GROMACS .gro file of C-alpha atoms in nm:
model
  494
    1UNK     CA    1   0.000   0.000   0.000
    2UNK     CA    2   0.124   0.349  -0.082
    3UNK     CA    3   0.242   0.539   0.229
    4UNK     CA    4   0.065   0.852   0.113
    5UNK     CA    5  -0.265   0.663   0.110
    6UNK     CA    6  -0.206   0.560   0.471
    7UNK     CA    7  -0.149   0.924   0.564
    8UNK     CA    8  -0.499   1.015   0.441
    9UNK     CA    9  -0.643   0.816   0.732
   10UNK     CA   10  -0.400   0.930   1.003
   11UNK     CA   11  -0.452   1.252   1.200
   12UNK     CA   12  -0.105   1.411   1.190
   13UNK     CA   13   0.065   1.716   1.336
   14UNK     CA   14   0.329   1.707   1.065
   15UNK     CA   15   0.422   1.450   0.803
   16UNK     CA   16   0.673   1.370   0.531
   17UNK     CA   17   0.529   1.226   0.213
   18UNK     CA   18   0.729   0.951   0.048
   19UNK     CA   19   0.688   0.720  -0.254
   20UNK     CA   20   0.753   0.412  -0.037
   21UNK     CA   21   0.519   0.114  -0.041
   22UNK     CA   22   0.427  -0.025   0.301
   23UNK     CA   23   0.335  -0.388   0.367
   24UNK     CA   24   0.210  -0.403   0.725
   25UNK     CA   25   0.189  -0.206   1.050
   26UNK     CA   26   0.354  -0.290   1.384
   27UNK     CA   27   0.379  -0.135   1.731
   28UNK     CA   28   0.633  -0.390   1.858
   29UNK     CA   29   0.977  -0.337   1.705
   30UNK     CA   30   1.052  -0.708   1.744
   31UNK     CA   31   0.782  -0.785   1.487
   32UNK     CA   32   0.896  -0.532   1.228
   33UNK     CA   33   0.986  -0.669   0.884
   34UNK     CA   34   1.100  -0.505   0.563
   35UNK     CA   35   0.843  -0.257   0.436
   36UNK     CA   36   0.642  -0.221   0.758
   37UNK     CA   37   0.510   0.093   0.924
   38UNK     CA   38   0.629   0.118   1.284
   39UNK     CA   39   0.408   0.316   1.521
   40UNK     CA   40   0.619   0.446   1.812
   41UNK     CA   41   0.399   0.554   2.100
   42UNK     CA   42   0.434   0.638   2.464
   43UNK     CA   43   0.277   0.380   2.695
   44UNK     CA   44   0.211   0.358   3.066
   45UNK     CA   45   0.542   0.189   3.142
   46UNK     CA   46   0.738   0.181   2.815
   47UNK     CA   47   0.803   0.449   2.553
   48UNK     CA   48   0.802   0.285   2.211
   49UNK     CA   49   1.005   0.572   2.071
   50UNK     CA   50   1.319   0.426   2.223
   51UNK     CA   51   1.289   0.141   1.972
   52UNK     CA   52   1.263   0.353   1.656
   53UNK     CA   53   1.623   0.289   1.545
   54UNK     CA   54   1.576  -0.083   1.599
   55UNK     CA   55   1.264  -0.073   1.380
   56UNK     CA   56   1.450   0.117   1.106
   57UNK     CA   57   1.734  -0.135   1.121
   58UNK     CA   58   1.479  -0.416   1.083
   59UNK     CA   59   1.356  -0.261   0.757
   60UNK     CA   60   1.071  -0.029   0.854
   61UNK     CA   61   0.967   0.179   0.554
   62UNK     CA   62   0.779   0.440   0.755
   63UNK     CA   63   0.761   0.566   1.113
   64UNK     CA   64   0.468   0.721   1.294
   65UNK     CA   65   0.574   0.879   1.624
   66UNK     CA   66   0.422   1.083   1.905
   67UNK     CA   67   0.766   1.226   1.995
   68UNK     CA   68   0.891   1.550   1.841
   69UNK     CA   69   1.248   1.450   1.922
   70UNK     CA   70   1.214   1.119   1.739
   71UNK     CA   71   1.048   1.293   1.445
   72UNK     CA   72   1.329   1.550   1.422
   73UNK     CA   73   1.598   1.281   1.443
   74UNK     CA   74   1.446   1.090   1.150
   75UNK     CA   75   1.409   1.385   0.914
   76UNK     CA   76   1.616   1.354   0.601
   77UNK     CA   77   1.617   0.976   0.604
   78UNK     CA   78   1.458   0.782   0.320
   79UNK     CA   79   1.145   0.704   0.522
   80UNK     CA   80   0.778   0.785   0.532
   81UNK     CA   81   0.740   0.992   0.847
   82UNK     CA   82   0.453   1.129   1.055
   83UNK     CA   83   0.431   1.314   1.385
   84UNK     CA   84   0.105   1.261   1.572
   85UNK     CA   85  -0.040   1.384   1.897
   86UNK     CA   86  -0.202   1.053   1.998
   87UNK     CA   87   0.006   0.745   1.931
   88UNK     CA   88  -0.266   0.488   2.002
   89UNK     CA   89  -0.518   0.670   1.787
   90UNK     CA   90  -0.265   0.683   1.506
   91UNK     CA   91  -0.203   0.310   1.544
   92UNK     CA   92  -0.576   0.246   1.498
   93UNK     CA   93  -0.600   0.482   1.202
   94UNK     CA   94  -0.296   0.342   1.022
   95UNK     CA   95  -0.405  -0.016   1.090
   96UNK     CA   96  -0.752   0.057   0.958
   97UNK     CA   97  -0.602   0.188   0.633
   98UNK     CA   98  -0.355  -0.099   0.586
   99UNK     CA   99  -0.614  -0.370   0.664
  100UNK     CA  100  -0.866  -0.199   0.432
  101UNK     CA  101  -1.113  -0.078   0.696
  102UNK     CA  102  -1.253  -0.418   0.795
  103UNK     CA  103  -1.459  -0.269   1.080
  104UNK     CA  104  -1.688  -0.112   0.821
  105UNK     CA  105  -1.793  -0.461   0.704
  106UNK     CA  106  -1.887  -0.594   1.048
  107UNK     CA  107  -2.174  -0.519   1.286
  108UNK     CA  108  -1.990  -0.492   1.618
  109UNK     CA  109  -2.138  -0.574   1.959
  110UNK     CA  110  -1.923  -0.468   2.255
  111UNK     CA  111  -1.962  -0.607   2.607
  112UNK     CA  112  -1.823  -0.431   2.913
  113UNK     CA  113  -1.862  -0.467   3.291
  114UNK     CA  114  -1.680  -0.625   3.584
  115UNK     CA  115  -1.840  -0.970   3.576
  116UNK     CA  116  -2.021  -1.163   3.306
  117UNK     CA  117  -1.845  -1.018   3.000
  118UNK     CA  118  -1.704  -1.349   2.880
  119UNK     CA  119  -2.021  -1.556   2.922
  120UNK     CA  120  -2.241  -1.285   2.771
  121UNK     CA  121  -2.009  -1.252   2.471
  122UNK     CA  122  -1.998  -1.631   2.422
  123UNK     CA  123  -2.377  -1.654   2.444
  124UNK     CA  124  -2.435  -1.366   2.202
  125UNK     CA  125  -2.193  -1.509   1.948
  126UNK     CA  126  -2.360  -1.851   1.979
  127UNK     CA  127  -2.702  -1.694   1.917
  128UNK     CA  128  -2.576  -1.511   1.609
  129UNK     CA  129  -2.411  -1.826   1.475
  130UNK     CA  130  -2.729  -2.026   1.537
  131UNK     CA  131  -2.902  -1.835   1.257
  132UNK     CA  132  -2.614  -1.884   1.015
  133UNK     CA  133  -2.414  -1.566   1.068
  134UNK     CA  134  -2.036  -1.591   1.064
  135UNK     CA  135  -1.872  -1.405   1.352
  136UNK     CA  136  -1.549  -1.279   1.498
  137UNK     CA  137  -1.533  -1.319   1.877
  138UNK     CA  138  -1.257  -1.148   2.077
  139UNK     CA  139  -1.237  -1.205   2.451
  140UNK     CA  140  -1.061  -1.333   2.759
  141UNK     CA  141  -1.064  -1.707   2.694
  142UNK     CA  142  -1.026  -1.749   2.320
  143UNK     CA  143  -1.077  -1.579   1.986
  144UNK     CA  144  -1.306  -1.707   1.711
  145UNK     CA  145  -1.263  -1.609   1.347
  146UNK     CA  146  -1.555  -1.739   1.141
  147UNK     CA  147  -1.548  -2.068   1.332
  148UNK     CA  148  -1.170  -2.098   1.370
  149UNK     CA  149  -1.058  -2.095   1.734
  150UNK     CA  150  -0.741  -1.900   1.817
  151UNK     CA  151  -0.560  -1.821   2.141
  152UNK     CA  152  -0.642  -1.499   2.325
  153UNK     CA  153  -0.350  -1.315   2.485
  154UNK     CA  154  -0.552  -1.020   2.616
  155UNK     CA  155  -0.919  -0.956   2.690
  156UNK     CA  156  -0.903  -0.664   2.446
  157UNK     CA  157  -0.591  -0.653   2.223
  158UNK     CA  158  -0.429  -0.346   2.070
  159UNK     CA  159  -0.620  -0.190   1.779
  160UNK     CA  160  -0.376  -0.324   1.520
  161UNK     CA  161  -0.437  -0.682   1.632
  162UNK     CA  162  -0.815  -0.632   1.652
  163UNK     CA  163  -0.826  -0.498   1.298
  164UNK     CA  164  -0.612  -0.782   1.165
  165UNK     CA  165  -0.856  -1.031   1.321
  166UNK     CA  166  -1.147  -0.837   1.172
  167UNK     CA  167  -0.978  -0.848   0.830
  168UNK     CA  168  -0.928  -1.224   0.859
  169UNK     CA  169  -1.294  -1.258   0.953
  170UNK     CA  170  -1.419  -1.047   0.664
  171UNK     CA  171  -1.215  -1.256   0.418
  172UNK     CA  172  -1.378  -1.567   0.567
  173UNK     CA  173  -1.728  -1.423   0.525
  174UNK     CA  174  -1.794  -1.284   0.874
  175UNK     CA  175  -2.061  -1.015   0.905
  176UNK     CA  176  -2.074  -0.985   1.287
  177UNK     CA  177  -1.819  -0.922   1.560
  178UNK     CA  178  -1.858  -0.961   1.937
  179UNK     CA  179  -1.594  -0.820   2.169
  180UNK     CA  180  -1.528  -0.797   2.538
  181UNK     CA  181  -1.414  -0.440   2.598
  182UNK     CA  182  -1.215  -0.399   2.919
  183UNK     CA  183  -1.193  -0.074   3.112
  184UNK     CA  184  -0.819  -0.061   3.039
  185UNK     CA  185  -0.880  -0.090   2.665
  186UNK     CA  186  -1.151   0.176   2.668
  187UNK     CA  187  -0.942   0.422   2.866
  188UNK     CA  188  -0.626   0.353   2.665
  189UNK     CA  189  -0.824   0.383   2.339
  190UNK     CA  190  -0.726   0.042   2.208
  191UNK     CA  191  -1.072   0.036   2.048
  192UNK     CA  192  -1.035   0.377   1.885
  193UNK     CA  193  -1.241   0.419   1.569
  194UNK     CA  194  -1.443   0.097   1.604
  195UNK     CA  195  -1.810   0.174   1.534
  196UNK     CA  196  -2.024  -0.016   1.785
  197UNK     CA  197  -2.370  -0.126   1.682
  198UNK     CA  198  -2.478  -0.276   2.018
  199UNK     CA  199  -2.310  -0.196   2.351
  200UNK     CA  200  -2.383  -0.414   2.657
  201UNK     CA  201  -2.316  -0.323   3.021
  202UNK     CA  202  -2.323  -0.616   3.266
  203UNK     CA  203  -2.243  -0.460   3.608
  204UNK     CA  204  -1.978  -0.274   3.802
  205UNK     CA  205  -1.817  -0.395   4.124
  206UNK     CA  206  -1.477  -0.327   4.276
  207UNK     CA  207  -1.186  -0.443   4.061
  208UNK     CA  208  -0.881  -0.293   3.890
  209UNK     CA  209  -0.847  -0.008   4.140
  210UNK     CA  210  -0.472  -0.061   4.122
  211UNK     CA  211  -0.509   0.101   3.779
  212UNK     CA  212  -0.817   0.324   3.800
  213UNK     CA  213  -0.770   0.425   4.168
  214UNK     CA  214  -1.137   0.509   4.231
  215UNK     CA  215  -1.473   0.353   4.143
  216UNK     CA  216  -1.575   0.677   3.970
  217UNK     CA  217  -1.272   0.659   3.742
  218UNK     CA  218  -1.344   0.292   3.678
  219UNK     CA  219  -1.705   0.374   3.591
  220UNK     CA  220  -1.593   0.660   3.364
  221UNK     CA  221  -1.370   0.420   3.171
  222UNK     CA  222  -1.657   0.174   3.122
  223UNK     CA  223  -1.887   0.459   3.018
  224UNK     CA  224  -1.667   0.542   2.721
  225UNK     CA  225  -1.817   0.250   2.531
  226UNK     CA  226  -2.153   0.426   2.540
  227UNK     CA  227  -2.009   0.763   2.439
  228UNK     CA  228  -1.819   0.626   2.139
  229UNK     CA  229  -1.440   0.597   2.128
  230UNK     CA  230  -1.358   0.806   1.824
  231UNK     CA  231  -1.698   0.718   1.674
  232UNK     CA  232  -2.062   0.813   1.733
  233UNK     CA  233  -2.236   0.641   2.026
  234UNK     CA  234  -2.369   0.288   1.966
  235UNK     CA  235  -2.707   0.246   1.800
  236UNK     CA  236  -2.833   0.039   2.095
  237UNK     CA  237  -2.727   0.038   2.463
  238UNK     CA  238  -2.823  -0.279   2.653
  239UNK     CA  239  -2.798  -0.206   3.026
  240UNK     CA  240  -2.835  -0.408   3.345
  241UNK     CA  241  -3.045  -0.160   3.537
  242UNK     CA  242  -3.064  -0.383   3.844
  243UNK     CA  243  -2.709  -0.257   3.891
  244UNK     CA  244  -2.697   0.103   4.020
  245UNK     CA  245  -2.423   0.195   3.773
  246UNK     CA  246  -2.637   0.059   3.489
  247UNK     CA  247  -2.923   0.280   3.601
  248UNK     CA  248  -2.684   0.578   3.610
  249UNK     CA  249  -2.581   0.503   3.254
  250UNK     CA  250  -2.943   0.480   3.142
  251UNK     CA  251  -3.011   0.832   3.271
  252UNK     CA  252  -2.718   0.983   3.079
  253UNK     CA  253  -2.759   0.819   2.738
  254UNK     CA  254  -2.933   1.042   2.486
  255UNK     CA  255  -2.829   0.929   2.138
  256UNK     CA  256  -2.870   0.551   2.166
  257UNK     CA  257  -3.177   0.333   2.198
  258UNK     CA  258  -3.172   0.209   2.559
  259UNK     CA  259  -3.280  -0.145   2.636
  260UNK     CA  260  -3.294  -0.229   3.006
  261UNK     CA  261  -3.260  -0.583   3.138
  262UNK     CA  262  -3.281  -0.736   3.482
  263UNK     CA  263  -3.485  -0.940   3.726
  264UNK     CA  264  -3.731  -0.653   3.743
  265UNK     CA  265  -4.071  -0.607   3.582
  266UNK     CA  266  -3.968  -0.253   3.478
  267UNK     CA  267  -3.696  -0.388   3.248
  268UNK     CA  268  -3.748  -0.436   2.874
  269UNK     CA  269  -3.594  -0.784   2.905
  270UNK     CA  270  -3.699  -0.920   3.243
  271UNK     CA  271  -3.688  -1.260   3.412
  272UNK     CA  272  -3.954  -1.405   3.637
  273UNK     CA  273  -4.040  -1.750   3.779
  274UNK     CA  274  -3.671  -1.843   3.800
  275UNK     CA  275  -3.592  -2.207   3.875
  276UNK     CA  276  -3.233  -2.321   3.928
  277UNK     CA  277  -3.112  -2.680   3.928
  278UNK     CA  278  -2.768  -2.838   3.889
  279UNK     CA  279  -2.694  -2.808   3.517
  280UNK     CA  280  -3.012  -2.621   3.429
  281UNK     CA  281  -3.177  -2.282   3.472
  282UNK     CA  282  -3.533  -2.201   3.371
  283UNK     CA  283  -3.721  -1.873   3.372
  284UNK     CA  284  -3.991  -1.679   3.192
  285UNK     CA  285  -3.840  -1.397   2.985
  286UNK     CA  286  -4.051  -1.087   2.927
  287UNK     CA  287  -3.945  -0.903   2.611
  288UNK     CA  288  -4.077  -0.631   2.377
  289UNK     CA  289  -4.149  -0.916   2.131
  290UNK     CA  290  -4.352  -1.122   2.377
  291UNK     CA  291  -4.301  -1.375   2.655
  292UNK     CA  292  -4.078  -1.682   2.621
  293UNK     CA  293  -3.989  -1.978   2.839
  294UNK     CA  294  -3.610  -1.999   2.863
  295UNK     CA  295  -3.439  -2.327   2.948
  296UNK     CA  296  -3.060  -2.323   2.958
  297UNK     CA  297  -2.790  -2.571   3.062
  298UNK     CA  298  -2.609  -2.283   3.231
  299UNK     CA  299  -2.652  -2.272   3.606
  300UNK     CA  300  -2.730  -1.993   3.847
  301UNK     CA  301  -2.878  -1.649   3.893
  302UNK     CA  302  -2.575  -1.479   3.742
  303UNK     CA  303  -2.642  -1.668   3.419
  304UNK     CA  304  -3.000  -1.541   3.419
  305UNK     CA  305  -2.847  -1.196   3.380
  306UNK     CA  306  -2.602  -1.318   3.116
  307UNK     CA  307  -2.884  -1.481   2.918
  308UNK     CA  308  -3.096  -1.166   2.941
  309UNK     CA  309  -2.806  -0.951   2.820
  310UNK     CA  310  -2.723  -1.181   2.529
  311UNK     CA  311  -3.091  -1.215   2.435
  312UNK     CA  312  -3.137  -0.837   2.430
  313UNK     CA  313  -2.822  -0.805   2.221
  314UNK     CA  314  -2.934  -1.075   1.977
  315UNK     CA  315  -3.279  -0.917   1.946
  316UNK     CA  316  -3.111  -0.585   1.873
  317UNK     CA  317  -2.923  -0.761   1.594
  318UNK     CA  318  -3.246  -0.881   1.436
  319UNK     CA  319  -3.298  -1.230   1.582
  320UNK     CA  320  -3.655  -1.340   1.640
  321UNK     CA  321  -3.770  -1.447   1.985
  322UNK     CA  322  -3.807  -1.815   1.889
  323UNK     CA  323  -3.454  -1.813   1.748
  324UNK     CA  324  -3.321  -1.672   2.075
  325UNK     CA  325  -3.506  -1.938   2.276
  326UNK     CA  326  -3.362  -2.222   2.063
  327UNK     CA  327  -3.009  -2.084   2.090
  328UNK     CA  328  -3.039  -2.041   2.468
  329UNK     CA  329  -3.151  -2.401   2.507
  330UNK     CA  330  -2.858  -2.527   2.299
  331UNK     CA  331  -2.631  -2.353   2.549
  332UNK     CA  332  -2.270  -2.244   2.527
  333UNK     CA  333  -2.046  -2.385   2.800
  334UNK     CA  334  -1.777  -2.129   2.864
  335UNK     CA  335  -1.447  -2.282   2.977
  336UNK     CA  336  -1.374  -2.206   3.342
  337UNK     CA  337  -1.716  -2.059   3.416
  338UNK     CA  338  -1.891  -2.286   3.666
  339UNK     CA  339  -1.730  -2.579   3.488
  340UNK     CA  340  -1.799  -2.909   3.664
  341UNK     CA  341  -1.516  -3.161   3.687
  342UNK     CA  342  -1.645  -3.515   3.612
  343UNK     CA  343  -1.663  -3.720   3.930
  344UNK     CA  344  -1.786  -4.068   4.031
  345UNK     CA  345  -1.767  -4.029   4.408
  346UNK     CA  346  -2.060  -3.798   4.478
  347UNK     CA  347  -1.846  -3.488   4.533
  348UNK     CA  348  -1.924  -3.195   4.302
  349UNK     CA  349  -1.610  -3.003   4.206
  350UNK     CA  350  -1.652  -2.676   4.017
  351UNK     CA  351  -1.382  -2.461   3.854
  352UNK     CA  352  -1.471  -2.093   3.813
  353UNK     CA  353  -1.292  -1.772   3.716
  354UNK     CA  354  -1.441  -1.573   4.009
  355UNK     CA  355  -1.161  -1.336   4.115
  356UNK     CA  356  -1.343  -1.046   4.281
  357UNK     CA  357  -1.535  -1.044   4.608
  358UNK     CA  358  -1.863  -0.990   4.423
  359UNK     CA  359  -1.801  -1.277   4.181
  360UNK     CA  360  -1.690  -1.503   4.467
  361UNK     CA  361  -2.002  -1.419   4.665
  362UNK     CA  362  -2.221  -1.495   4.362
  363UNK     CA  363  -2.041  -1.825   4.304
  364UNK     CA  364  -2.086  -1.938   4.665
  365UNK     CA  365  -2.449  -1.825   4.664
  366UNK     CA  366  -2.512  -2.041   4.359
  367UNK     CA  367  -2.350  -2.340   4.532
  368UNK     CA  368  -2.576  -2.280   4.835
  369UNK     CA  369  -2.883  -2.267   4.610
  370UNK     CA  370  -2.785  -2.603   4.461
  371UNK     CA  371  -2.743  -2.748   4.812
  372UNK     CA  372  -3.098  -2.667   4.917
  373UNK     CA  373  -3.272  -2.981   5.034
  374UNK     CA  374  -2.959  -3.169   5.135
  375UNK     CA  375  -2.698  -3.138   5.406
  376UNK     CA  376  -2.396  -3.099   5.183
  377UNK     CA  377  -2.124  -2.850   5.267
  378UNK     CA  378  -1.963  -2.581   5.052
  379UNK     CA  379  -1.583  -2.579   5.048
  380UNK     CA  380  -1.425  -2.278   4.877
  381UNK     CA  381  -1.066  -2.261   4.755
  382UNK     CA  382  -0.940  -1.924   4.638
  383UNK     CA  383  -0.637  -1.696   4.618
  384UNK     CA  384  -0.571  -1.337   4.512
  385UNK     CA  385  -0.363  -1.211   4.221
  386UNK     CA  386  -0.037  -1.029   4.277
  387UNK     CA  387   0.041  -0.683   4.136
  388UNK     CA  388  -0.330  -0.607   4.136
  389UNK     CA  389  -0.579  -0.421   4.358
  390UNK     CA  390  -0.471  -0.507   4.714
  391UNK     CA  391  -0.783  -0.362   4.874
  392UNK     CA  392  -1.000  -0.644   4.744
  393UNK     CA  393  -0.796  -0.918   4.917
  394UNK     CA  394  -0.959  -0.897   5.263
  395UNK     CA  395  -1.293  -0.841   5.088
  396UNK     CA  396  -1.250  -1.167   4.900
  397UNK     CA  397  -1.154  -1.341   5.222
  398UNK     CA  398  -1.465  -1.207   5.390
  399UNK     CA  399  -1.686  -1.317   5.098
  400UNK     CA  400  -1.539  -1.668   5.107
  401UNK     CA  401  -1.575  -1.701   5.483
  402UNK     CA  402  -1.929  -1.567   5.500
  403UNK     CA  403  -2.071  -1.822   5.257
  404UNK     CA  404  -1.857  -2.134   5.304
  405UNK     CA  405  -1.833  -2.414   5.557
  406UNK     CA  406  -1.459  -2.442   5.495
  407UNK     CA  407  -1.215  -2.210   5.319
  408UNK     CA  408  -0.888  -2.325   5.164
  409UNK     CA  409  -0.669  -2.022   5.105
  410UNK     CA  410  -0.392  -2.060   4.850
  411UNK     CA  411  -0.187  -1.884   4.583
  412UNK     CA  412  -0.341  -1.757   4.259
  413UNK     CA  413  -0.115  -1.568   4.018
  414UNK     CA  414   0.130  -1.400   4.257
  415UNK     CA  415   0.334  -1.243   3.975
  416UNK     CA  416   0.615  -1.038   4.134
  417UNK     CA  417   0.473  -1.047   4.488
  418UNK     CA  418   0.543  -1.287   4.775
  419UNK     CA  419   0.255  -1.542   4.776
  420UNK     CA  420   0.265  -1.566   5.156
  421UNK     CA  421   0.218  -1.189   5.189
  422UNK     CA  422  -0.084  -1.197   4.956
  423UNK     CA  423  -0.236  -1.485   5.152
  424UNK     CA  424  -0.186  -1.297   5.479
  425UNK     CA  425  -0.385  -1.000   5.349
  426UNK     CA  426  -0.674  -1.221   5.235
  427UNK     CA  427  -0.666  -1.420   5.559
  428UNK     CA  428  -0.764  -1.108   5.754
  429UNK     CA  429  -1.105  -1.112   5.589
  430UNK     CA  430  -1.160  -1.485   5.640
  431UNK     CA  431  -1.077  -1.459   6.011
  432UNK     CA  432  -1.340  -1.188   6.056
  433UNK     CA  433  -1.607  -1.447   5.971
  434UNK     CA  434  -1.485  -1.718   6.210
  435UNK     CA  435  -1.507  -1.982   5.937
  436UNK     CA  436  -1.251  -2.262   5.949
  437UNK     CA  437  -0.965  -2.188   5.709
  438UNK     CA  438  -0.678  -2.405   5.587
  439UNK     CA  439  -0.380  -2.222   5.437
  440UNK     CA  440  -0.178  -2.407   5.173
  441UNK     CA  441   0.040  -2.193   4.951
  442UNK     CA  442   0.104  -2.462   4.689
  443UNK     CA  443  -0.207  -2.447   4.468
  444UNK     CA  444  -0.191  -2.811   4.353
  445UNK     CA  445  -0.163  -2.932   4.713
  446UNK     CA  446  -0.442  -2.693   4.813
  447UNK     CA  447  -0.674  -2.848   4.554
  448UNK     CA  448  -0.593  -3.191   4.699
  449UNK     CA  449  -0.665  -3.062   5.050
  450UNK     CA  450  -1.001  -2.912   4.947
  451UNK     CA  451  -1.122  -3.222   4.762
  452UNK     CA  452  -1.001  -3.464   5.030
  453UNK     CA  453  -1.190  -3.259   5.290
  454UNK     CA  454  -1.516  -3.316   5.102
  455UNK     CA  455  -1.772  -3.594   5.143
  456UNK     CA  456  -2.039  -3.717   4.903
  457UNK     CA  457  -2.299  -3.441   4.863
  458UNK     CA  458  -2.049  -3.160   4.919
  459UNK     CA  459  -1.955  -2.895   4.662
  460UNK     CA  460  -1.592  -2.787   4.623
  461UNK     CA  461  -1.543  -2.451   4.451
  462UNK     CA  462  -1.202  -2.388   4.295
  463UNK     CA  463  -1.208  -2.016   4.226
  464UNK     CA  464  -0.988  -1.757   4.063
  465UNK     CA  465  -0.813  -1.901   3.758
  466UNK     CA  466  -1.091  -2.071   3.564
  467UNK     CA  467  -0.982  -2.135   3.205
  468UNK     CA  468  -0.618  -2.033   3.259
  469UNK     CA  469  -0.353  -2.292   3.173
  470UNK     CA  470  -0.055  -2.125   3.343
  471UNK     CA  471   0.027  -1.981   3.684
  472UNK     CA  472   0.214  -1.649   3.682
  473UNK     CA  473   0.505  -1.658   3.926
  474UNK     CA  474   0.791  -1.417   3.991
  475UNK     CA  475   1.017  -1.651   3.792
  476UNK     CA  476   0.773  -1.652   3.499
  477UNK     CA  477   0.470  -1.853   3.386
  478UNK     CA  478   0.450  -2.226   3.464
  479UNK     CA  479   0.192  -2.473   3.329
  480UNK     CA  480  -0.105  -2.506   3.562
  481UNK     CA  481  -0.464  -2.616   3.498
  482UNK     CA  482  -0.717  -2.624   3.783
  483UNK     CA  483  -0.942  -2.861   3.585
  484UNK     CA  484  -0.660  -3.107   3.520
  485UNK     CA  485  -0.536  -3.105   3.881
  486UNK     CA  486  -0.886  -3.155   4.019
  487UNK     CA  487  -0.959  -3.435   3.770
  488UNK     CA  488  -0.638  -3.615   3.875
  489UNK     CA  489  -0.724  -3.591   4.244
  490UNK     CA  490  -1.078  -3.720   4.187
  491UNK     CA  491  -0.948  -4.007   3.973
  492UNK     CA  492  -0.705  -4.110   4.246
  493UNK     CA  493  -0.994  -4.117   4.496
  494UNK     CA  494  -1.206  -4.362   4.293
   0.00000   0.00000   0.00000
């Protein structure tokens, strides 16, 4: 592609036209190949401008930079050159040009919130696919490109990587895209210039305050999805108005159609007559298109909300009510979300991604609901992540202790922190409840302890890591799979 054509899409402060042909766009100098555009931008911890010379040495044909010093140093060289004010916006604009504006060929649904993003996105994509539409799905667990499953490295990647996935999807016939949009990505403008057709808000509870500092800042970041990030606001805003932050959003939105959902007769998509069993949830769904009986293999009240959100999103994308009902019944098991480990000894072992106090409380509440009518106990294993919001550690401990008969406190992803120090902070909250607690830092041994403490009829909850296949230690990532460890322990007990 001609460099001067790329420049037409990039908002520049100053630029140098050049007859060079560019092949691709990169923001990581280690990925630069001959003929690429390298976008050098300042980040939160690293300034990409320090790698400009490395990119040039690797064969970059053009440089886009948000540094006047870097721009001045490159003048006179045989390069396409642009100085921009916003590096991340420029990355999105250049990527859009080079990948031939794939976002314009896809109807994009974005999902944001603290909990439920992944399940809601999976459900919505499954509903869209059920009527024959090819989709791109980008989220925490995995990425789908018109049916092809790929690894996900981030909940919401950088704009360049999003647009490449969109381009792959368009070539494969995709017409829809569903994305989890994290608060980090919205604030950092990784989704700059992506026109959103349907925006879904699940809820807001304490998380990521290590980054956002306050709940108001966290809420402001989430709200950007409904304002438009370099684009007009979404056509439709689907909001959980049982959540106070969702109700706040509803009162501020003026340019989007607002669809409320919740376990509330005032909602546009409402649930009533909820029945929850192990492996099944039923409820009557009230919608603008009529009333439907929903039967889903997903379990629990939290999945009632996820099903309502996905149903409202699917309806906004033109699905009929009977199509939504059929897709909901077919189900979409999301890896690491209330995933039951097969067992022959009468002990129910569940692996779940719950890693906030609110999510942990919901998980334990669901286990309690399933225990109604028998005398089984709830045993909860959890840990807290390192290099993340420390204030939620005692809150998680308190949530675990308040709802469980036994707590097993262990390590999660300690990253650069001392696992014992993290455990000590969470233990404060458990002790406040008076619930028995066993501390075992080694996560594999802790899973053994939790399962061996159970009897037939008990439920063991293994919370925090869910679908993850590695544990992040100070020395680096090591293979670790909660499902595999639990399955081994149960097999040995047969």
